[in-house]
Amino acid sequence: MAKKKPPVQKNQTIELTFEDLTHEGDGVGKIEGYPLFVPYALPGEKAKVKVIKVKKNFGFGKLLDVHEASPERVEPPCDVFFQCGGCQIQHMRYQMQLDMKQKQVKDAMRKIGHLENVPVHPVKGMKDPWRYRNKVQMPVGERDGRLVAGFYQKRSHNIIDMDTCVVQQESNDRMIEAVRRIAERYGIEAYDEDNNRGILRHIMVRTGQNTQDVMVVLVTRTKELPNKDKLVNEIREAYPSVKSIVQNINPKQTNVIMGKETTVLWGEEYIYDTIGDIKFAISPKSFYQINPTQTKVLYEQALDYAELTGKEQVVDAYCGIGTISLFLAQNVKKVYGVEVVPEAVSDAKANAKLNKIENAEFYVGEAEKIMPWWKAQGLQPDVIVVDPPRKGCDEELLKAMIEMKPERIVYVSCNPSTLARDLRILEDGGFETKEVQPVDMFPQTSHVECVSWLKKVKLT
Ligand code: SAH
């Protein structure tokens, strides 16, 4: 059978009408049934497009000129939106962003999980979907003898020199610029990743949204940091909200941002933040949700789905610094957390003490190893909460969960595809997914977070 040739060629300019959106937020238009994916195009729009990549069954294009704009199109407030790889959908009205994310979750449930009948609720969004991020990590480079700090351009390691990032809390923005300027003044060289030379690799800033405490982390290739004391003093004096200045040393030629060794240059080795009534100490390497306003919405949903009465034993797998565990602790008999990063587990233990919570225990280890061990010890949780990274739960963990037969499972996920895959395994293991509530933790980007509620199927 003769293969059908794609109806377009590379570098060709065409007129295209858009019908749909991908999960990443790219527009989809078809020519003779052949789909072209075009970033920043919206359904209903007619536009001039340059074909930039042609594959057998689909291609990619670049938006040149929109002739008929969608009423959903808005002017992105960020100057570098079209170059930066950080946000994908600032050009979309916020309600459309939420609708797109709900559809993304529904599609994953249907196509990957074969869960056609599970209700996926409308996404819980933010009142003000800007300036929400509490953490920024910017690579540092050199241009014309000056230091630059900014995000990478899409699909490259070119640093975009930017004045402000509109999804960052103001203090993060200000501190990045301040540290860049002060480091430049004291002649600190930027890291050169091609040759693994130079010194300053990344500046990381974290702000406790509710305390306004600021932590600055200087990630360096070398242990030596010239003019370290002057640098630290100047940051401290100019910015009293800075409570912690830390150096992390990463000598390796790698994309991983932080290295093993961390030393405190000044102040404490953590900052504080609160979620609801609970106070958290957060150290440089610990995972902490980046959108505290929406984290509260997320955890309240998890609490609701856990249906706690005060008598339950609960497992919190992938617990980080114990945020979910401690949020639930007041309403349970006992909560057991497990987390692979030792620093995070130390934070979790310290956080339990800080809040005078005595019914939470935390363990360092891989959830997939600790859970079967807990089971062997005879632990029978009534509720299991999981909140894994993007790759989802390990199969061994899912197996242990199924064997432990808890009454309820609350699955928090930042990736609808792996969520749907794992829900299918849990369904086949005797649980029923009652509902899924997406929460918009990452406005202006195509990411979406979900809380799902599962119950053990009762045999009648
Ligand atoms: N529930 C926490 C953290 C969720 S992020 C919160 O809401 O803040 C996922 C966490 O899983 C991270 O802290 C990561 O370090 C941890 N992690 C990754 N792989 C793991 C594994 N195999 N076992 C246990 N924890 C793991």
Short mmCIF file of C-alpha atoms and ligand atoms in Angstrom, two decimals:
data_model
loop_
_atom_site.label_atom_id
_atom_site.label_comp_id
_atom_site.label_asym_id
_atom_site.label_seq_id
_atom_site.Cartn_x
_atom_site.Cartn_y
_atom_site.Cartn_z
CA MET A 1 0.00 0.00 0.00
CA ALA A 2 1.39 3.39 -0.93
CA LYS A 3 2.13 5.59 2.04
CA LYS A 4 0.30 8.89 2.10
CA LYS A 5 2.71 11.79 2.04
CA PRO A 6 2.18 14.62 4.54
CA PRO A 7 0.32 17.49 2.77
CA VAL A 8 2.84 20.13 3.96
CA GLN A 9 6.57 20.69 3.70
CA LYS A 10 9.08 22.15 6.09
CA ASN A 11 9.38 25.96 5.91
CA GLN A 12 6.14 26.29 3.97
CA THR A 13 3.81 29.11 5.08
CA ILE A 14 0.15 28.19 5.28
CA GLU A 15 -3.23 29.47 6.45
CA LEU A 16 -4.64 27.33 9.23
CA THR A 17 -7.88 27.17 11.20
CA PHE A 18 -7.53 25.83 14.72
CA GLU A 19 -10.00 23.35 16.19
CA ASP A 20 -8.51 22.03 19.36
CA LEU A 21 -5.84 22.22 22.07
CA THR A 22 -3.23 19.70 23.22
CA HIS A 23 -2.66 19.03 26.90
CA GLU A 24 0.34 21.33 26.75
CA GLY A 25 -1.90 24.13 25.51
CA ASP A 26 -0.72 24.13 21.87
CA GLY A 27 -3.29 24.83 19.17
CA VAL A 28 -4.22 21.98 16.81
CA GLY A 29 -5.20 22.66 13.19
CA LYS A 30 -5.64 20.13 10.40
CA ILE A 31 -4.76 20.13 6.73
CA GLU A 32 -6.44 17.30 4.85
CA GLY A 33 -6.75 15.48 8.15
CA TYR A 34 -3.03 15.95 8.97
CA PRO A 35 -2.66 17.68 12.38
CA LEU A 36 -0.24 20.52 12.99
CA PHE A 37 0.61 21.53 16.55
CA VAL A 38 1.21 25.24 16.99
CA PRO A 39 2.13 26.88 20.32
CA TYR A 40 0.09 29.98 21.29
CA ALA A 41 -2.77 29.30 18.82
CA LEU A 42 -6.30 28.93 20.19
CA PRO A 43 -9.34 26.99 18.94
CA GLY A 44 -11.50 29.01 16.56
CA GLU A 45 -8.57 31.12 15.39
CA LYS A 46 -7.43 31.59 11.80
CA ALA A 47 -3.74 32.27 11.43
CA LYS A 48 -0.69 32.31 9.21
CA VAL A 49 1.67 29.53 10.28
CA LYS A 50 5.16 28.46 9.24
CA VAL A 51 5.68 24.70 9.15
CA ILE A 52 8.82 23.91 11.13
CA LYS A 53 8.78 20.15 11.52
CA VAL A 54 7.08 17.45 9.44
CA LYS A 55 6.65 13.94 10.78
CA LYS A 56 4.75 11.03 9.28
CA ASN A 57 1.47 11.54 11.09
CA PHE A 58 1.73 15.06 12.47
CA GLY A 59 3.81 18.22 12.32
CA PHE A 60 4.73 21.38 14.23
CA GLY A 61 4.30 24.99 13.24
CA LYS A 62 5.15 28.49 14.37
CA LEU A 63 2.44 31.10 14.74
CA LEU A 64 3.24 34.06 12.49
CA ASP A 65 0.10 36.16 12.37
CA VAL A 66 -3.37 35.71 13.83
CA HIS A 67 -6.06 36.92 11.38
CA GLU A 68 -9.09 36.04 13.44
CA ALA A 69 -8.40 35.99 17.17
CA SER A 70 -10.38 33.98 19.68
CA PRO A 71 -12.36 35.92 22.31
CA GLU A 72 -10.43 33.77 24.79
CA ARG A 73 -7.12 35.35 23.78
CA VAL A 74 -5.59 37.81 26.23
CA GLU A 75 -2.43 39.91 26.17
CA PRO A 76 0.23 38.06 28.24
CA PRO A 77 1.49 40.43 30.97
CA CYS A 78 5.01 38.98 30.82
CA ASP A 79 7.51 40.55 28.40
CA VAL A 80 9.36 37.32 27.75
CA PHE A 81 6.39 34.91 27.68
CA PHE A 82 6.95 33.89 24.05
CA GLN A 83 10.63 33.03 24.64
CA CYS A 84 10.58 31.60 28.14
CA GLY A 85 10.00 27.92 28.86
CA GLY A 86 8.39 28.57 32.25
CA CYS A 87 4.74 29.37 31.40
CA GLN A 88 2.80 27.99 28.43
CA ILE A 89 -0.67 29.54 28.54
CA GLN A 90 -0.56 33.18 29.62
CA HIS A 91 -2.27 34.02 26.31
CA MET A 92 -5.44 32.19 27.46
CA ARG A 93 -8.21 33.68 29.56
CA TYR A 94 -8.01 32.12 33.04
CA GLN A 95 -11.37 30.31 32.85
CA MET A 96 -10.23 28.69 29.61
CA GLN A 97 -7.05 27.51 31.34
CA LEU A 98 -9.19 25.85 34.01
CA ASP A 99 -11.50 24.24 31.45
CA MET A 100 -8.52 22.94 29.49
CA LYS A 101 -7.07 21.35 32.63
CA GLN A 102 -10.36 19.69 33.54
CA LYS A 103 -10.51 18.22 30.05
CA GLN A 104 -6.91 17.03 30.33
CA VAL A 105 -7.79 15.10 33.50
CA LYS A 106 -11.02 13.71 32.00
CA ASP A 107 -9.17 12.54 28.89
CA ALA A 108 -6.49 10.80 30.95
CA MET A 109 -9.15 9.06 33.06
CA ARG A 110 -10.90 7.81 29.94
CA LYS A 111 -7.97 6.98 27.65
CA ILE A 112 -5.39 5.73 30.15
CA GLY A 113 -7.45 4.62 33.14
CA HIS A 114 -10.56 3.41 31.26
CA LEU A 115 -12.50 5.22 33.97
CA GLU A 116 -15.25 6.78 31.85
CA ASN A 117 -17.71 7.19 34.70
CA VAL A 118 -15.52 8.78 37.35
CA PRO A 119 -16.68 12.35 38.01
CA VAL A 120 -13.91 14.87 37.37
CA HIS A 121 -15.00 18.14 38.96
CA PRO A 122 -14.31 21.62 37.59
CA VAL A 123 -10.80 22.76 38.54
CA LYS A 124 -10.58 24.82 41.71
CA GLY A 125 -8.77 27.95 40.53
CA MET A 126 -7.25 31.02 42.16
CA LYS A 127 -8.94 34.39 42.63
CA ASP A 128 -5.74 36.08 41.55
CA PRO A 129 -3.70 33.64 39.45
CA TRP A 130 -0.43 35.63 39.51
CA ARG A 131 2.59 36.02 41.82
CA TYR A 132 1.85 32.73 43.52
CA ARG A 133 5.22 30.93 43.46
CA ASN A 134 7.16 30.81 46.71
CA LYS A 135 10.34 29.40 45.19
CA VAL A 136 12.55 30.40 42.30
CA GLN A 137 15.76 28.81 41.05
CA MET A 138 17.51 30.75 38.35
CA PRO A 139 20.64 29.77 36.48
CA VAL A 140 23.38 32.40 36.41
CA GLY A 141 25.40 33.22 33.32
CA GLU A 142 27.57 35.95 31.88
CA ARG A 143 26.83 38.32 29.03
CA ASP A 144 29.14 41.13 27.95
CA GLY A 145 31.09 40.82 31.17
CA ARG A 146 27.97 41.12 33.34
CA LEU A 147 26.10 38.54 35.38
CA VAL A 148 22.66 37.55 34.16
CA ALA A 149 20.08 35.48 36.01
CA GLY A 150 16.94 34.28 34.28
CA PHE A 151 15.06 31.25 33.07
CA TYR A 152 16.21 29.15 30.16
CA GLN A 153 14.76 29.81 26.77
CA LYS A 154 12.47 27.02 25.60
CA ARG A 155 14.35 23.84 24.64
CA SER A 156 17.76 25.49 25.17
CA HIS A 157 20.22 26.58 27.82
CA ASN A 158 20.27 30.23 26.76
CA ILE A 159 19.49 32.34 29.79
CA ILE A 160 16.84 34.99 29.22
CA ASP A 161 17.76 38.19 31.00
CA MET A 162 14.50 39.19 32.71
CA ASP A 163 13.43 42.01 35.01
CA THR A 164 10.52 40.30 36.62
CA CYS A 165 8.68 37.01 36.63
CA VAL A 166 4.95 37.60 37.01
CA VAL A 167 4.19 34.26 38.64
CA GLN A 168 6.79 34.76 41.39
CA GLN A 169 6.12 36.37 44.74
CA GLU A 170 7.55 39.90 44.64
CA SER A 171 10.20 39.14 47.26
CA ASN A 172 11.65 36.29 45.16
CA ASP A 173 11.90 38.59 42.18
CA ARG A 174 13.56 41.33 44.18
CA MET A 175 16.03 38.99 45.86
CA ILE A 176 17.18 37.39 42.62
CA GLU A 177 17.99 40.82 41.22
CA ALA A 178 19.64 41.93 44.48
CA VAL A 179 21.86 38.85 44.75
CA ARG A 180 22.77 39.07 41.07
CA ARG A 181 23.79 42.71 41.48
CA ILE A 182 25.73 42.19 44.71
CA ALA A 183 27.51 39.08 43.36
CA GLU A 184 28.47 41.03 40.24
CA ARG A 185 29.86 43.86 42.34
CA TYR A 186 32.09 41.47 44.29
CA GLY A 187 33.39 39.93 41.10
CA ILE A 188 31.89 36.48 41.55
CA GLU A 189 32.14 34.60 38.28
CA ALA A 190 29.17 32.84 36.73
CA TYR A 191 29.40 29.10 36.18
CA ASP A 192 30.30 28.05 32.65
CA GLU A 193 28.47 24.78 32.08
CA ASP A 194 30.22 23.87 28.82
CA ASN A 195 33.64 23.80 30.47
CA ASN A 196 32.57 23.13 34.08
CA ARG A 197 34.38 26.29 35.23
CA GLY A 198 33.45 29.45 37.09
CA ILE A 199 31.59 29.62 40.39
CA LEU A 200 27.97 30.73 40.78
CA ARG A 201 25.60 28.22 39.15
CA HIS A 202 22.13 29.05 40.47
CA ILE A 203 20.45 31.46 42.82
CA MET A 204 17.55 29.91 44.69
CA VAL A 205 15.15 32.01 46.73
CA ARG A 206 12.28 30.73 48.82
CA THR A 207 9.76 32.95 50.62
CA GLY A 208 7.38 31.77 53.32
CA GLN A 209 4.18 33.26 51.95
CA ASN A 210 2.53 33.73 55.32
CA THR A 211 5.64 34.71 57.31
CA GLN A 212 7.51 36.58 54.55
CA ASP A 213 10.72 34.90 55.76
CA VAL A 214 13.23 34.62 52.93
CA MET A 215 15.92 32.01 52.29
CA VAL A 216 18.69 32.59 49.76
CA VAL A 217 20.69 29.64 48.44
CA LEU A 218 23.83 30.22 46.39
CA VAL A 219 24.63 27.10 44.41
CA THR A 220 28.33 27.12 43.57
CA ARG A 221 30.70 24.78 41.77
CA THR A 222 33.49 25.35 44.27
CA LYS A 223 33.63 25.45 48.01
CA GLU A 224 35.47 28.78 47.80
CA LEU A 225 33.22 31.73 47.29
CA PRO A 226 35.27 34.92 46.95
CA ASN A 227 34.18 37.83 49.17
CA LYS A 228 31.71 35.53 50.88
CA ASP A 229 31.48 37.62 54.06
CA LYS A 230 30.97 40.89 52.24
CA LEU A 231 28.33 39.34 50.05
CA VAL A 232 26.45 37.91 53.02
CA ASN A 233 26.64 41.14 55.03
CA GLU A 234 25.40 43.22 52.20
CA ILE A 235 22.41 40.94 51.54
CA ARG A 236 21.53 40.87 55.25
CA GLU A 237 21.79 44.58 55.78
CA ALA A 238 19.83 45.56 52.73
CA TYR A 239 17.10 42.90 53.15
CA PRO A 240 16.07 42.26 56.75
CA SER A 241 13.42 39.73 55.72
CA VAL A 242 16.25 37.37 54.73
CA LYS A 243 16.45 34.86 57.57
CA SER A 244 18.77 32.30 56.06
CA ILE A 245 21.69 32.44 53.60
CA VAL A 246 23.01 29.09 52.51
CA GLN A 247 25.68 27.81 50.14
CA ASN A 248 25.17 24.56 48.30
CA ILE A 249 28.15 23.06 46.53
CA ASN A 250 27.65 21.19 43.28
CA PRO A 251 30.99 20.40 41.57
CA LYS A 252 29.47 18.10 38.93
CA GLN A 253 28.74 18.77 35.27
CA THR A 254 25.03 18.03 35.51
CA ASN A 255 21.53 19.44 35.03
CA VAL A 256 20.68 18.56 38.63
CA ILE A 257 20.65 21.89 40.43
CA MET A 258 21.81 21.08 43.95
CA GLY A 259 24.83 19.12 45.09
CA LYS A 260 25.25 17.04 48.23
CA GLU A 261 26.96 19.56 50.49
CA THR A 262 25.12 22.47 52.09
CA THR A 263 26.61 24.98 54.55
CA VAL A 264 24.86 27.80 56.34
CA LEU A 265 26.58 31.12 55.64
CA TRP A 266 24.36 33.10 57.96
CA GLY A 267 21.19 32.65 60.01
CA GLU A 268 19.20 29.49 60.44
CA GLU A 269 19.28 26.55 58.07
CA TYR A 270 15.56 26.82 57.44
CA ILE A 271 12.72 29.31 57.15
CA TYR A 272 9.17 29.01 58.39
CA ASP A 273 5.79 29.10 56.72
CA THR A 274 2.27 28.21 57.80
CA ILE A 275 -0.55 26.29 56.11
CA GLY A 276 -3.80 26.63 58.04
CA ASP A 277 -2.90 26.36 61.74
CA ILE A 278 0.30 24.40 61.20
CA LYS A 279 3.75 25.92 61.12
CA PHE A 280 6.48 24.38 58.98
CA ALA A 281 10.26 24.64 59.00
CA ILE A 282 11.61 24.19 55.49
CA SER A 283 15.27 23.47 54.71
CA PRO A 284 16.96 24.13 51.36
CA LYS A 285 16.69 20.65 49.89
CA SER A 286 13.21 19.75 51.10
CA PHE A 287 10.25 19.66 48.79
CA TYR A 288 7.60 22.20 49.76
CA GLN A 289 4.51 22.91 47.63
CA ILE A 290 5.19 26.02 45.55
CA ASN A 291 1.72 27.58 45.76
CA PRO A 292 0.73 27.90 49.44
CA THR A 293 -2.70 29.44 48.80
CA GLN A 294 -3.74 26.48 46.68
CA THR A 295 -1.92 23.98 48.88
CA LYS A 296 -4.46 24.78 51.56
CA VAL A 297 -7.27 24.09 49.08
CA LEU A 298 -5.57 20.83 48.08
CA TYR A 299 -5.00 19.60 51.63
CA GLU A 300 -8.52 20.55 52.73
CA GLN A 301 -9.84 18.42 49.90
CA ALA A 302 -7.57 15.56 50.96
CA LEU A 303 -8.81 15.95 54.55
CA ASP A 304 -12.40 15.88 53.35
CA TYR A 305 -11.86 12.70 51.30
CA ALA A 306 -10.05 11.00 54.20
CA GLU A 307 -13.33 11.18 56.24
CA LEU A 308 -11.52 11.15 59.55
CA THR A 309 -13.22 10.67 62.90
CA GLY A 310 -10.18 10.65 65.18
CA LYS A 311 -9.91 6.86 65.40
CA GLU A 312 -8.02 6.16 62.20
CA GLN A 313 -4.49 5.01 61.53
CA VAL A 314 -3.24 6.80 58.45
CA VAL A 315 -0.23 6.33 56.17
CA ASP A 316 1.15 9.35 54.27
CA ALA A 317 3.46 8.02 51.57
CA TYR A 318 5.83 10.49 49.83
CA CYS A 319 5.31 12.81 52.79
CA GLY A 320 8.05 15.42 52.16
CA ILE A 321 8.41 17.59 55.27
CA GLY A 322 5.25 16.06 56.72
CA THR A 323 2.82 18.71 55.49
CA ILE A 324 -0.13 16.40 54.78
CA SER A 325 0.59 14.19 57.81
CA LEU A 326 0.58 17.14 60.19
CA PHE A 327 -2.45 18.69 58.51
CA LEU A 328 -4.37 15.45 59.16
CA ALA A 329 -2.85 14.64 62.57
CA GLN A 330 -5.43 16.47 64.70
CA ASN A 331 -8.15 14.25 63.29
CA VAL A 332 -6.52 10.83 63.51
CA LYS A 333 -5.27 8.34 66.06
CA LYS A 334 -1.89 7.99 64.41
CA VAL A 335 -0.19 8.98 61.18
CA TYR A 336 2.89 7.34 59.67
CA GLY A 337 4.87 9.24 57.04
CA VAL A 338 7.52 7.92 54.68
CA GLU A 339 9.86 9.96 52.50
CA VAL A 340 13.13 9.24 50.67
CA VAL A 341 15.02 12.53 51.30
CA PRO A 342 16.63 12.38 54.79
CA GLU A 343 16.67 16.18 55.21
CA ALA A 344 12.91 16.28 54.56
CA VAL A 345 12.30 13.61 57.20
CA SER A 346 14.36 15.61 59.74
CA ASP A 347 12.19 18.61 58.86
CA ALA A 348 9.04 16.50 59.28
CA LYS A 349 10.12 15.36 62.75
CA ALA A 350 11.06 18.91 63.74
CA ASN A 351 7.73 20.14 62.40
CA ALA A 352 5.79 17.65 64.51
CA LYS A 353 7.62 18.96 67.60
CA LEU A 354 7.17 22.57 66.58
CA ASN A 355 3.41 22.04 66.47
CA LYS A 356 3.34 19.82 69.56
CA ILE A 357 1.96 16.94 67.50
CA GLU A 358 2.74 13.62 69.14
CA ASN A 359 0.79 11.15 67.02
CA ALA A 360 2.93 11.41 63.87
CA GLU A 361 5.96 9.23 63.07
CA PHE A 362 8.26 9.69 60.12
CA TYR A 363 10.57 7.24 58.38
CA VAL A 364 13.34 7.69 55.81
CA GLY A 365 13.13 5.28 52.91
CA GLU A 366 11.51 4.42 49.64
CA ALA A 367 7.75 4.16 50.05
CA GLU A 368 7.76 0.98 47.95
CA LYS A 369 10.14 -0.69 50.42
CA ILE A 370 8.76 0.69 53.70
CA MET A 371 5.10 -0.09 52.95
CA PRO A 372 5.59 -3.87 52.49
CA TRP A 373 7.73 -3.79 55.65
CA TRP A 374 4.96 -2.00 57.57
CA LYS A 375 2.53 -4.58 56.30
CA ALA A 376 4.79 -7.40 57.50
CA GLN A 377 4.87 -5.69 60.91
CA GLY A 378 1.08 -5.89 61.02
CA LEU A 379 0.24 -2.23 60.36
CA GLN A 380 -3.33 -1.91 59.09
CA PRO A 381 -4.06 1.65 58.05
CA ASP A 382 -7.67 2.78 57.66
CA VAL A 383 -6.65 5.47 55.21
CA ILE A 384 -3.64 5.70 52.89
CA VAL A 385 -2.64 9.03 51.38
CA VAL A 386 -0.10 9.07 48.54
CA ASP A 387 1.44 12.12 46.85
CA PRO A 388 4.13 10.82 44.50
CA PRO A 389 6.35 12.76 42.06
CA ARG A 390 5.41 12.94 38.36
CA LYS A 391 6.29 9.34 37.56
CA GLY A 392 3.53 8.13 39.90
CA CYS A 393 3.54 5.28 42.42
CA ASP A 394 5.92 2.38 42.21
CA GLU A 395 4.19 -0.94 41.41
CA GLU A 396 5.43 -2.50 44.64
CA LEU A 397 3.80 0.29 46.58
CA LEU A 398 0.47 -0.16 44.77
CA LYS A 399 0.67 -3.89 45.51
CA ALA A 400 1.26 -3.26 49.21
CA MET A 401 -1.62 -0.74 49.29
CA ILE A 402 -3.99 -3.28 47.73
CA GLU A 403 -2.90 -5.96 50.20
CA MET A 404 -3.32 -3.64 53.19
CA LYS A 405 -6.98 -3.12 52.24
CA PRO A 406 -7.51 0.35 53.74
CA GLU A 407 -11.08 1.69 53.77
CA ARG A 408 -10.09 4.75 51.80
CA ILE A 409 -7.23 5.96 49.62
CA VAL A 410 -6.56 9.61 48.87
CA TYR A 411 -4.27 9.93 45.86
CA VAL A 412 -2.73 13.38 45.32
CA SER A 413 -1.03 13.70 41.95
CA CYS A 414 0.72 16.29 39.79
CA ASN A 415 0.47 14.15 36.65
CA PRO A 416 -2.95 13.03 35.33
CA SER A 417 -1.42 10.32 33.09
CA THR A 418 0.36 8.40 35.83
CA LEU A 419 -2.60 9.04 38.14
CA ALA A 420 -4.98 7.40 35.67
CA ARG A 421 -2.58 4.48 35.17
CA ASP A 422 -2.33 3.89 38.94
CA LEU A 423 -6.07 4.31 39.56
CA ARG A 424 -6.68 1.53 37.05
CA ILE A 425 -4.35 -0.78 39.03
CA LEU A 426 -6.10 0.14 42.30
CA GLU A 427 -9.52 -0.41 40.70
CA ASP A 428 -8.44 -3.86 39.55
CA GLY A 429 -7.20 -4.47 43.10
CA GLY A 430 -10.57 -3.89 44.73
CA PHE A 431 -11.02 -0.11 45.05
CA GLU A 432 -13.48 2.23 43.41
CA THR A 433 -12.58 5.75 42.39
CA LYS A 434 -15.40 7.95 43.67
CA GLU A 435 -14.30 11.27 42.28
CA VAL A 436 -11.38 13.41 41.19
CA GLN A 437 -10.96 17.06 42.19
CA PRO A 438 -8.38 18.98 40.17
CA VAL A 439 -6.79 22.03 41.83
CA ASP A 440 -4.92 24.74 39.95
CA MET A 441 -1.58 24.87 41.71
CA PHE A 442 0.24 26.20 38.65
CA PRO A 443 -1.76 28.97 36.88
CA GLN A 444 -0.37 30.14 33.50
CA THR A 445 1.30 26.76 32.98
CA SER A 446 -0.23 23.60 31.54
CA HIS A 447 0.31 21.64 34.77
CA VAL A 448 -2.55 20.45 36.93
CA GLU A 449 -2.75 18.82 40.35
CA CYS A 450 -5.51 16.36 41.37
CA VAL A 451 -6.87 14.82 44.53
CA SER A 452 -8.66 11.51 43.98
CA TRP A 453 -10.88 9.64 46.36
CA LEU A 454 -11.02 5.85 46.41
CA LYS A 455 -13.01 3.48 48.60
CA LYS A 456 -12.59 -0.21 49.22
CA VAL A 457 -15.26 -2.13 47.33
CA LYS A 458 -17.49 -3.92 49.82
CA LEU A 459 -18.36 -7.49 48.89
CA THR A 460 -22.03 -8.16 49.48
N1 SAH B 1 3.27 15.31 50.36
C1 SAH B 1 4.34 16.29 50.36
C2 SAH B 1 5.42 16.02 49.29
C3 SAH B 1 4.97 15.63 47.93
S1 SAH B 1 6.21 15.70 46.68
C4 SAH B 1 3.77 17.68 50.20
O1 SAH B 1 2.61 17.85 49.88
O2 SAH B 1 4.51 18.63 50.44
C5 SAH B 1 6.77 14.07 46.53
C6 SAH B 1 7.79 13.67 47.58
O3 SAH B 1 8.13 12.31 47.33
C7 SAH B 1 9.11 14.43 47.56
O4 SAH B 1 9.36 14.93 48.85
C8 SAH B 1 10.15 13.36 47.16
O5 SAH B 1 11.38 13.56 47.80
C9 SAH B 1 9.50 12.10 47.64
N2 SAH B 1 9.87 10.83 47.00
C10 SAH B 1 10.26 10.61 45.72
N3 SAH B 1 10.43 9.29 45.48
C11 SAH B 1 10.13 8.64 46.64
C12 SAH B 1 10.09 7.27 47.02
N4 SAH B 1 10.40 6.31 46.17
N5 SAH B 1 9.72 6.98 48.30
C13 SAH B 1 9.40 7.95 49.17
N6 SAH B 1 9.42 9.27 48.86
C14 SAH B 1 9.78 9.62 47.61
#
